[in-house]
Coordinates of N, CA, C and O in Angstrom, one line a residue:
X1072 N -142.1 -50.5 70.6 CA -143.0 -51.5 71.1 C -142.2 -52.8 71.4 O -142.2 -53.5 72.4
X1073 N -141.5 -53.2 70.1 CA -140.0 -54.4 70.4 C -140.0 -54.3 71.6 O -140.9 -55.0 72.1
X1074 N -139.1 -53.3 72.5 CA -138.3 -53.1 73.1 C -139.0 -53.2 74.7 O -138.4 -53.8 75.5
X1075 N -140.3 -52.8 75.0 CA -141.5 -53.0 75.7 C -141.6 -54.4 76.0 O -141.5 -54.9 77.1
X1076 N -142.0 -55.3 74.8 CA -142.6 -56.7 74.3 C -141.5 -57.9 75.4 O -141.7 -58.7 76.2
X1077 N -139.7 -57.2 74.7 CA -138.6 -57.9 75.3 C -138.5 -57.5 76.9 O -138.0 -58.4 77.6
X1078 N -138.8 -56.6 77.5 CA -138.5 -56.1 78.7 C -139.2 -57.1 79.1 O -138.6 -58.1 79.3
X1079 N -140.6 -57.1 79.2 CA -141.5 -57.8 79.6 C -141.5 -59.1 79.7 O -142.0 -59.7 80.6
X1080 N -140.7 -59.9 78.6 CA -140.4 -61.2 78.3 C -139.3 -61.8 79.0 O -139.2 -62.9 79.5
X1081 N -138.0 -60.6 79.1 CA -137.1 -61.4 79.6 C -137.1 -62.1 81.2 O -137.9 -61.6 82.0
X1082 N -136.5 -62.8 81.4 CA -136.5 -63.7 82.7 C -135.3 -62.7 83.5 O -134.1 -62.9 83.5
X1083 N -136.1 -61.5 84.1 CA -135.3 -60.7 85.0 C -134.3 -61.8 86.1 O -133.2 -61.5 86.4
X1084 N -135.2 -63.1 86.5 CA -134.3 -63.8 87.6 C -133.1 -63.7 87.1 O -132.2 -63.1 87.8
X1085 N -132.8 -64.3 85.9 CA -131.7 -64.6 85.6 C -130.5 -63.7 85.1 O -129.3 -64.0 84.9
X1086 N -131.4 -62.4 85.2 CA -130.3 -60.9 84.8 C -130.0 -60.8 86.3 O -128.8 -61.0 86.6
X1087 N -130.6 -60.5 87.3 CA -130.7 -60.0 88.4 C -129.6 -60.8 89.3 O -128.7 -60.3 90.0
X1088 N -130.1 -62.5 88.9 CA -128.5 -63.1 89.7 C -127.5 -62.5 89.0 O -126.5 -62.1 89.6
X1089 N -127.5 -62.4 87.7 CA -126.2 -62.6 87.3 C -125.6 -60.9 87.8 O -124.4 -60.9 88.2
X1090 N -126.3 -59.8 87.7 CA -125.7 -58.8 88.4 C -125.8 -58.9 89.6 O -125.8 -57.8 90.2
X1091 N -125.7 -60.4 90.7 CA -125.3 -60.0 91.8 C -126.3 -59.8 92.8 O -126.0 -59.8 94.0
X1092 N -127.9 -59.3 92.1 CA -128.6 -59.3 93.3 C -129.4 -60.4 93.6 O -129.6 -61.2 92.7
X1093 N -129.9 -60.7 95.0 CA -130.9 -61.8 95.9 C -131.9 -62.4 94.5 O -132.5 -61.8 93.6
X1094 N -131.8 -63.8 94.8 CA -133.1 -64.5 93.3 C -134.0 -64.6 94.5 O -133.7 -64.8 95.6
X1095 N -135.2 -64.3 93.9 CA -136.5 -64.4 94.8 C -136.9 -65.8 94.6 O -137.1 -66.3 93.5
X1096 N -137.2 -66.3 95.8 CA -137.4 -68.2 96.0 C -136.4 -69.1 96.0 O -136.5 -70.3 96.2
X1097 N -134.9 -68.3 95.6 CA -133.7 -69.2 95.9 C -132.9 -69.1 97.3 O -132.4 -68.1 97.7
X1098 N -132.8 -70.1 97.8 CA -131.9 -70.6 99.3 C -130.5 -70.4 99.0 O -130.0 -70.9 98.0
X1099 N -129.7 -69.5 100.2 CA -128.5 -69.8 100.0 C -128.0 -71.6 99.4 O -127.5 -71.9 98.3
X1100 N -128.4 -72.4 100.4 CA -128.1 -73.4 100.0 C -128.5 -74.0 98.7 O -127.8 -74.8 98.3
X1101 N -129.7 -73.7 97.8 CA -129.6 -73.7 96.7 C -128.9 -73.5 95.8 O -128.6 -74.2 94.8
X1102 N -128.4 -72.2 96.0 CA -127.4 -71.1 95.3 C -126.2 -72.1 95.2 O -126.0 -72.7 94.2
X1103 N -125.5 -72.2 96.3 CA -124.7 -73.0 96.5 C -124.3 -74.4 95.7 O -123.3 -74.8 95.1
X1104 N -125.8 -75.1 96.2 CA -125.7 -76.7 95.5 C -125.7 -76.3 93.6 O -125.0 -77.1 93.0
X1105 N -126.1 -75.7 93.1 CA -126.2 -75.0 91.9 C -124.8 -74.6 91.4 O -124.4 -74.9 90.2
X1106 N -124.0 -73.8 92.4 CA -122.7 -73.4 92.0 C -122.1 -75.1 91.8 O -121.7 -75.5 90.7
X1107 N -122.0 -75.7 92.8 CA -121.4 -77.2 92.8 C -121.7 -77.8 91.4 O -121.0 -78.2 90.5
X1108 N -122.6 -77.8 91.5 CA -123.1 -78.3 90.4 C -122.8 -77.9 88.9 O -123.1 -78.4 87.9
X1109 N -122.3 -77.1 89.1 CA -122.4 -76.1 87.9 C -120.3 -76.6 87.5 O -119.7 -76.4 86.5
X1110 N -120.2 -76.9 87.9 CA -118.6 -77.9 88.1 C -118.5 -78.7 87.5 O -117.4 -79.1 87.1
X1111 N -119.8 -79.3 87.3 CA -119.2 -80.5 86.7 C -119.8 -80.7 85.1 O -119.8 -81.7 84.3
X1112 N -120.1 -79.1 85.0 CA -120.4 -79.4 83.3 C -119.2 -78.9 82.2 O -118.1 -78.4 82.6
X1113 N -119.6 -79.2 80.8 CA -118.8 -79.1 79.9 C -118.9 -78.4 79.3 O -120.0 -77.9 79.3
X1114 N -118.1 -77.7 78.5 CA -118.2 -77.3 77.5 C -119.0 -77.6 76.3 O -118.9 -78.7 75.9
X1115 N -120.0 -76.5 75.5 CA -121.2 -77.4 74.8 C -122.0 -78.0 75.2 O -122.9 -78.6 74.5
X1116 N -121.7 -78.0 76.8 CA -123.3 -78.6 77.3 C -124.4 -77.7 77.1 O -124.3 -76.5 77.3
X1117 N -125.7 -78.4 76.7 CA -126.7 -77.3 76.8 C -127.5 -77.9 77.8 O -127.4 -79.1 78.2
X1118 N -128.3 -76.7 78.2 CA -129.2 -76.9 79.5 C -130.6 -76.0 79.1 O -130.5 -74.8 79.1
X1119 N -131.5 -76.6 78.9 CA -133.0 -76.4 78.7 C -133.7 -76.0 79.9 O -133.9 -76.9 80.8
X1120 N -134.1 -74.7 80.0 CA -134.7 -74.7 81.4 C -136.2 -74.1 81.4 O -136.7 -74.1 80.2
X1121 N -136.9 -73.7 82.2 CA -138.5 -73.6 82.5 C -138.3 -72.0 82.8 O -137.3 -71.9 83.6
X1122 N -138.8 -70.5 82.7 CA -138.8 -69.5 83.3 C -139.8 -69.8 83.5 O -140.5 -70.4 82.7
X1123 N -140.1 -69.3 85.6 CA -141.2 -69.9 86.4 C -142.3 -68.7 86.4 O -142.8 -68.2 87.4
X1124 N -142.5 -68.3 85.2 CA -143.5 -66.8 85.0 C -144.8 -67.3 84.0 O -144.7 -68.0 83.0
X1125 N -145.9 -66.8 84.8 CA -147.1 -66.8 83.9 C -147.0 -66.8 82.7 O -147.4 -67.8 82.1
X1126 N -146.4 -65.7 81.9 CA -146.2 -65.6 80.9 C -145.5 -66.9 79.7 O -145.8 -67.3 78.6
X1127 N -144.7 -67.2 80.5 CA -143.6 -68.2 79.7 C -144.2 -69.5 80.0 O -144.0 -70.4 79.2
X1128 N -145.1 -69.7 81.4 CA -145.7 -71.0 81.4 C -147.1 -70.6 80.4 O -147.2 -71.4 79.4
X1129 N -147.7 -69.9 80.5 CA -148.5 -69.7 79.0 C -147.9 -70.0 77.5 O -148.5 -70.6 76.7
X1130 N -147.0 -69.4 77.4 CA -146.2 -69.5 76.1 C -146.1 -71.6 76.0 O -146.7 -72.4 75.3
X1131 N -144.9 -71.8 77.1 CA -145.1 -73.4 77.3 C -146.5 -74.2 77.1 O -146.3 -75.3 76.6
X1132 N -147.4 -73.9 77.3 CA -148.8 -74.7 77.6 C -149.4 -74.6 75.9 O -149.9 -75.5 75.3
X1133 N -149.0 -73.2 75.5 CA -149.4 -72.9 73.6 C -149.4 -74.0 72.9 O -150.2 -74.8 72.4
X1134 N -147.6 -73.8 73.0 CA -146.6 -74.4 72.0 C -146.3 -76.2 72.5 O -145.4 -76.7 71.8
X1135 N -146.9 -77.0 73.6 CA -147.2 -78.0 73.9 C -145.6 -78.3 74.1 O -145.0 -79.0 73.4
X1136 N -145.2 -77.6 75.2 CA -143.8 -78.2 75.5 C -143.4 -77.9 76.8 O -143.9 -77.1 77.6
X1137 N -142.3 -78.6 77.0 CA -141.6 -78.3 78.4 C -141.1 -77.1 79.0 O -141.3 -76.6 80.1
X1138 N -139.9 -76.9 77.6 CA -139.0 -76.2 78.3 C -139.3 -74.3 77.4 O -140.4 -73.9 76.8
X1139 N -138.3 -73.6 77.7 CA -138.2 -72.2 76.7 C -137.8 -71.6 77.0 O -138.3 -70.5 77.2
X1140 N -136.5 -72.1 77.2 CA -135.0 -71.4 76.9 C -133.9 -72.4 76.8 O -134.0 -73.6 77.1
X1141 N -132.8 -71.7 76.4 CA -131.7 -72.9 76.1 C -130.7 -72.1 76.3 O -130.8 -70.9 75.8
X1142 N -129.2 -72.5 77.1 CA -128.5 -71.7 77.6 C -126.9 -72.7 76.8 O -127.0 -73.9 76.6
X1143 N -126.3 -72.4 76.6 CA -125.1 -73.3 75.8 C -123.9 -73.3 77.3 O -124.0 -72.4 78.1
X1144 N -123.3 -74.0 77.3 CA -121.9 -74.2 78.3 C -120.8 -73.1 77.1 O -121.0 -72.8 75.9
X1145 N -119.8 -72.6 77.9 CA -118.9 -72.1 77.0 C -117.6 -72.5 77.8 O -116.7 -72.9 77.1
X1146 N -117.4 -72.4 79.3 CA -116.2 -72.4 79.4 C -116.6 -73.0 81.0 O -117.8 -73.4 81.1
X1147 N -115.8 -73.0 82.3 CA -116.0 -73.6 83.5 C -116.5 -72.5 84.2 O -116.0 -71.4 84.5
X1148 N -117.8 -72.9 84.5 CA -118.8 -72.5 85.4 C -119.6 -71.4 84.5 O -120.3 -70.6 85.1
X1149 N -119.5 -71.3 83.0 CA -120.2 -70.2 82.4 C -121.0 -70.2 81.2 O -120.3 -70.4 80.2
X1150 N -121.9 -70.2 80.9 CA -122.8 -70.2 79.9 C -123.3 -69.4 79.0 O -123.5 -68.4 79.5
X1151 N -123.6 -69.5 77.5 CA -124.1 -68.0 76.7 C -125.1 -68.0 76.8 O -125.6 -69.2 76.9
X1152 N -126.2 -66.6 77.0 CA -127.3 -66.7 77.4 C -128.0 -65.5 76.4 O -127.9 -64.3 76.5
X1153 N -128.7 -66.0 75.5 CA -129.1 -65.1 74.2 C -130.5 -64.7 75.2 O -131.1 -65.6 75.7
X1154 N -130.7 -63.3 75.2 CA -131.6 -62.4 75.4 C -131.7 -61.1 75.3 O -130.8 -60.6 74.8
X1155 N -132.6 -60.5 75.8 CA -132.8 -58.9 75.4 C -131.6 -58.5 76.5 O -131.3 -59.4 77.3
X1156 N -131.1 -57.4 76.4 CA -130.9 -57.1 74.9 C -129.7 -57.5 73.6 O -129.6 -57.3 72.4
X1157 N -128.9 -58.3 74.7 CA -128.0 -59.0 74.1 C -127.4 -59.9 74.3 O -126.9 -59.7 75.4
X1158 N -126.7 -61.5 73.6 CA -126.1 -62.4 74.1 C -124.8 -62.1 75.2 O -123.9 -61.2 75.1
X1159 N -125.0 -62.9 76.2 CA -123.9 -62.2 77.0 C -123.5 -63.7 77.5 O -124.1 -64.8 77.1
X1160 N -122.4 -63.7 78.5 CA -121.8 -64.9 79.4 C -122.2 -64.3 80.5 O -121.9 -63.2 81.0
X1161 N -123.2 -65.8 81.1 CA -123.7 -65.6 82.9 C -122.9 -66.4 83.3 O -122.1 -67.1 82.6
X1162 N -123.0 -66.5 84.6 CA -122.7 -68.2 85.3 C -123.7 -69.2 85.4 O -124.8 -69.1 85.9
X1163 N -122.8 -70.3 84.7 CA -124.0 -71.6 84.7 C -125.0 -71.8 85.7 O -126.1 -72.3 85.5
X1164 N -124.5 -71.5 86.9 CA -125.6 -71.7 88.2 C -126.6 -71.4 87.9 O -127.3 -72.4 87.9
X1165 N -127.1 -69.9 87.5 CA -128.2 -69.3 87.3 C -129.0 -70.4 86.6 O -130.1 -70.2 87.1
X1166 N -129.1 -71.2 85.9 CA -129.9 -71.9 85.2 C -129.8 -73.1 85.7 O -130.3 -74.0 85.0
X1167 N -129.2 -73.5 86.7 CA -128.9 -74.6 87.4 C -130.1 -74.9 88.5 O -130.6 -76.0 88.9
X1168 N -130.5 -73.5 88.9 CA -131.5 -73.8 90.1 C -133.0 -74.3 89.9 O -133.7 -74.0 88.9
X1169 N -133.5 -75.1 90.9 CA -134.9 -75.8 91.0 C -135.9 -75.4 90.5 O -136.7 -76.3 90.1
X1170 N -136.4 -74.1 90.3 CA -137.0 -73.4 89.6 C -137.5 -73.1 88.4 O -138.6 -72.7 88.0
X1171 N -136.2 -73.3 87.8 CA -135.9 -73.3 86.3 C -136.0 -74.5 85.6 O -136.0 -74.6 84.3
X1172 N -136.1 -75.7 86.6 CA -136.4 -77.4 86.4 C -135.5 -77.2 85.1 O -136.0 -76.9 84.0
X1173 N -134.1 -77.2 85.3 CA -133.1 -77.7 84.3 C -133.1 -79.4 83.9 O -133.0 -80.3 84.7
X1174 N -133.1 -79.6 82.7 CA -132.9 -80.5 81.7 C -130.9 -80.4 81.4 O -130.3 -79.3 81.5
X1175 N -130.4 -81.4 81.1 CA -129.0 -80.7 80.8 C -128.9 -82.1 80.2 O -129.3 -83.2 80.6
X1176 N -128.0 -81.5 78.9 CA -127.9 -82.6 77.4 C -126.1 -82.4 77.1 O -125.4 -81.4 77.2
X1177 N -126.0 -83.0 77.0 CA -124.4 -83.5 76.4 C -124.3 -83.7 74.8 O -124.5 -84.9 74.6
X1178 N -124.0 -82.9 73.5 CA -124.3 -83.5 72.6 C -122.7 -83.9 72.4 O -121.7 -83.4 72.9
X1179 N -122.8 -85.1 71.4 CA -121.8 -85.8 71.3 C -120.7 -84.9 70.4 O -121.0 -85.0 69.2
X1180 N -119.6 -83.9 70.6 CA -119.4 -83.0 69.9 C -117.4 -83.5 69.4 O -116.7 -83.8 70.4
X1181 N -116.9 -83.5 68.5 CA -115.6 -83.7 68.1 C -115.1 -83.0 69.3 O -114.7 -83.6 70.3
X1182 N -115.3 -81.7 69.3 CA -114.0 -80.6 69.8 C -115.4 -79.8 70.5 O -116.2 -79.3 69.7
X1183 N -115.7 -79.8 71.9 CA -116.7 -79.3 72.7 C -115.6 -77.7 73.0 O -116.0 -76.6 73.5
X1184 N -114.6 -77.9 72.8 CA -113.8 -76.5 73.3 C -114.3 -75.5 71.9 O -115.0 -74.6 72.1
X1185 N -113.9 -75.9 70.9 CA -113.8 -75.2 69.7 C -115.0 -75.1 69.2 O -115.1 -74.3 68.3
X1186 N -116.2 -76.0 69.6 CA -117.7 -75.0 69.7 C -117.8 -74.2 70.7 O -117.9 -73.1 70.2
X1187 N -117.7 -74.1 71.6 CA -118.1 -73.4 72.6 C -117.4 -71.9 72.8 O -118.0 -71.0 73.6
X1188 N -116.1 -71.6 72.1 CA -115.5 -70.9 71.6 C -116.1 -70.2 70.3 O -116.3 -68.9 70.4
X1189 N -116.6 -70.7 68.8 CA -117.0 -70.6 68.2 C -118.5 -69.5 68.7 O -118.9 -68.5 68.2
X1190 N -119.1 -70.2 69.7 CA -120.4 -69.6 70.0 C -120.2 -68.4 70.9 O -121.0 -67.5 70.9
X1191 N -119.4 -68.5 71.4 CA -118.5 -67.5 72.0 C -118.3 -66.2 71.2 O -119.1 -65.2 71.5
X1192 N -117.2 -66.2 70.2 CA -117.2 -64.9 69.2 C -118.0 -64.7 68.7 O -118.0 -63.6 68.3
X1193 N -118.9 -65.5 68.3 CA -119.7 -65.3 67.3 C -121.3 -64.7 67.5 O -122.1 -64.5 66.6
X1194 N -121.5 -64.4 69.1 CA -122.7 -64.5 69.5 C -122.6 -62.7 70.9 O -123.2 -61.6 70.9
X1195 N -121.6 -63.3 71.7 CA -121.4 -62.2 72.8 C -121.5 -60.4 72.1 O -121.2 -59.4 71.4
X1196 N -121.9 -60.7 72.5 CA -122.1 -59.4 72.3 C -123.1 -58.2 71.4 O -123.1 -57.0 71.2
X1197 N -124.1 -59.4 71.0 CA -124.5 -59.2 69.4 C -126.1 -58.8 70.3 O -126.6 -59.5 71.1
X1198 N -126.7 -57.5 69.8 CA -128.0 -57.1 70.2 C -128.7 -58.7 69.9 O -128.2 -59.6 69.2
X1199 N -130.0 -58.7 70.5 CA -130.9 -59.6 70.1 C -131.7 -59.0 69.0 O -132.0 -57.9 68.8
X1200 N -132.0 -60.5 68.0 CA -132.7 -60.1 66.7 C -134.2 -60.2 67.0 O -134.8 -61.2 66.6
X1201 N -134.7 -59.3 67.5 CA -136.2 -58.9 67.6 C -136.8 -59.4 66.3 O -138.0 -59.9 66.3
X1202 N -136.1 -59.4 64.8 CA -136.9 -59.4 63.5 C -136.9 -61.1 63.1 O -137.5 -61.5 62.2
X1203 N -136.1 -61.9 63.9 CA -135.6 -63.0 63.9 C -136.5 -63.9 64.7 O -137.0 -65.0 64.4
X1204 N -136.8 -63.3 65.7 CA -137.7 -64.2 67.0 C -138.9 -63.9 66.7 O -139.7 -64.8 66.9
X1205 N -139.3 -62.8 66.2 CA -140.6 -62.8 65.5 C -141.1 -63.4 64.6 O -142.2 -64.1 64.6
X1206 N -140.1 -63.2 63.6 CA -140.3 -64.0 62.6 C -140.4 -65.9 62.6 O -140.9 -66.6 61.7
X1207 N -139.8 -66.2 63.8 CA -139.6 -68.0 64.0 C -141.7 -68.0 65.1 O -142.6 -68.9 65.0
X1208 N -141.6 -67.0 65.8 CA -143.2 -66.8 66.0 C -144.0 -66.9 65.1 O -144.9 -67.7 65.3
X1209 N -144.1 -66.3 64.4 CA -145.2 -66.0 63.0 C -144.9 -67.6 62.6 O -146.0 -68.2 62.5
X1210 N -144.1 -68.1 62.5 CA -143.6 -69.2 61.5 C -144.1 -70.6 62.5 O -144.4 -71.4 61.6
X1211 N -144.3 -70.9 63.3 CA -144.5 -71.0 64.4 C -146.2 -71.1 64.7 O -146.7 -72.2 65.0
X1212 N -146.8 -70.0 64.6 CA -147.9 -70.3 64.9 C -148.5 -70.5 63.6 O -149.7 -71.0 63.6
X1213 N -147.9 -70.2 62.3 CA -148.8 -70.9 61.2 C -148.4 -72.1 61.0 O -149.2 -72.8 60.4
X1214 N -147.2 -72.8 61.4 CA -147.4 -74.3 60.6 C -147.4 -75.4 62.0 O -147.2 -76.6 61.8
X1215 N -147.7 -74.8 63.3 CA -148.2 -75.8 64.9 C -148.9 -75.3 65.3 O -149.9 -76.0 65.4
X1216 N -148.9 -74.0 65.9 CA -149.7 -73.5 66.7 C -151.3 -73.5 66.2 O -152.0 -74.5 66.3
X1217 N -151.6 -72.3 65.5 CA -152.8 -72.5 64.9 C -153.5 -73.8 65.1 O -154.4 -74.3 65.9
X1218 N -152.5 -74.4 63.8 CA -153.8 -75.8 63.3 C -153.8 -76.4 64.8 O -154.8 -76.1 65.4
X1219 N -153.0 -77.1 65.4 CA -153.1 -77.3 66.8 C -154.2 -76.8 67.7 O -154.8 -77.5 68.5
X1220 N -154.4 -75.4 67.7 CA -155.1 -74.8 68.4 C -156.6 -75.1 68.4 O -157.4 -75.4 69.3
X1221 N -156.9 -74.9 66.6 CA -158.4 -75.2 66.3 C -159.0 -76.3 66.6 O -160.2 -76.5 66.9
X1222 N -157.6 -77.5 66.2 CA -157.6 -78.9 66.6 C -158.5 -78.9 68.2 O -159.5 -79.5 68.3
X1223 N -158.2 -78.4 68.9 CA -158.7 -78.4 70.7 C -159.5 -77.8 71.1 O -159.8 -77.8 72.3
X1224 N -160.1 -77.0 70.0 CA -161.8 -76.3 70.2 C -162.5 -77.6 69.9 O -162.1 -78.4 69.1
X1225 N -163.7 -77.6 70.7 CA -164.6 -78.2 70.6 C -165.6 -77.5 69.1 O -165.7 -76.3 68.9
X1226 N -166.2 -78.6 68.2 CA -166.7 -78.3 67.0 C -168.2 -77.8 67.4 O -168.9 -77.5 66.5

């Protein structure tokens, strides 16, 4: 059922560029201005972005937030991207486009190489922890979600 739950969840756009095929609603010239763009980030930059799906803007509207997902910089032009079924390296573009209404943070880091490296070995390759993301859900909706929720019913 996991494995159902994640299919369902993941933001295909962002697998589908990254294997190379057409993103549905992006412009060459998008594509493009995105790659450009995608140039001039760092290492350790993170980039907060929007998946433009019912589901995830539901999830967003829940949890009274913007964004929901977060992609880390690792090296030039490339990002780690923790999802089903496993952390992998995309190209930054992908999370660069209009769509995704990217946010992009700079945190002030000693050595932006030697994190981004760090997140690197330590992440690529690693299944996603289904028992992990649940568990921050459960946790999640009992100490915001809920009381929040009941909070916005009318009494």
């Amino acid at each position: 059922m996991l494995n159902y739950a994640a299919k369902i969840l993941t933001p295909d756009s962002v697998l589908n560029l990254a294997r190379g095929s057409p993103h549905a609603g992006a412009t060459d010239e998008e594509i493009s201005a995105a790659k450009k763009f995608a140039e001039s980030l760092e290492p350790g930059d993170l980039i907060l972005t929007r998946n433009p799906t019912l589901i995830f803007g539901s999830l967003r509207e829940l949890g009274d937030t913007d964004y929901d997902h977060l992609v880390a910089g690792v090296d030039e032009g490339r990002c780690l991207h923790i999802a089903y079924p496993k952390a992998k390296i995309v190209p930054t573009y992908l999370s660069l486009l209009s769509q995704k209404a990217p946010k992009i943070l700079r945190p002030r880091l000693q050595d932006k190489d030697a994190f981004a490296s760090a997140l690197k070995h330590k992440l690529v390759g690693k299944p996603y922890d289904y028992q992990r993301v649940l568990h921050l859900m459960l946790y999640l909706n009992m100490q915001w979600i809920a009381p929040n929720f009941a909070r916005r019913l009318p009494k």
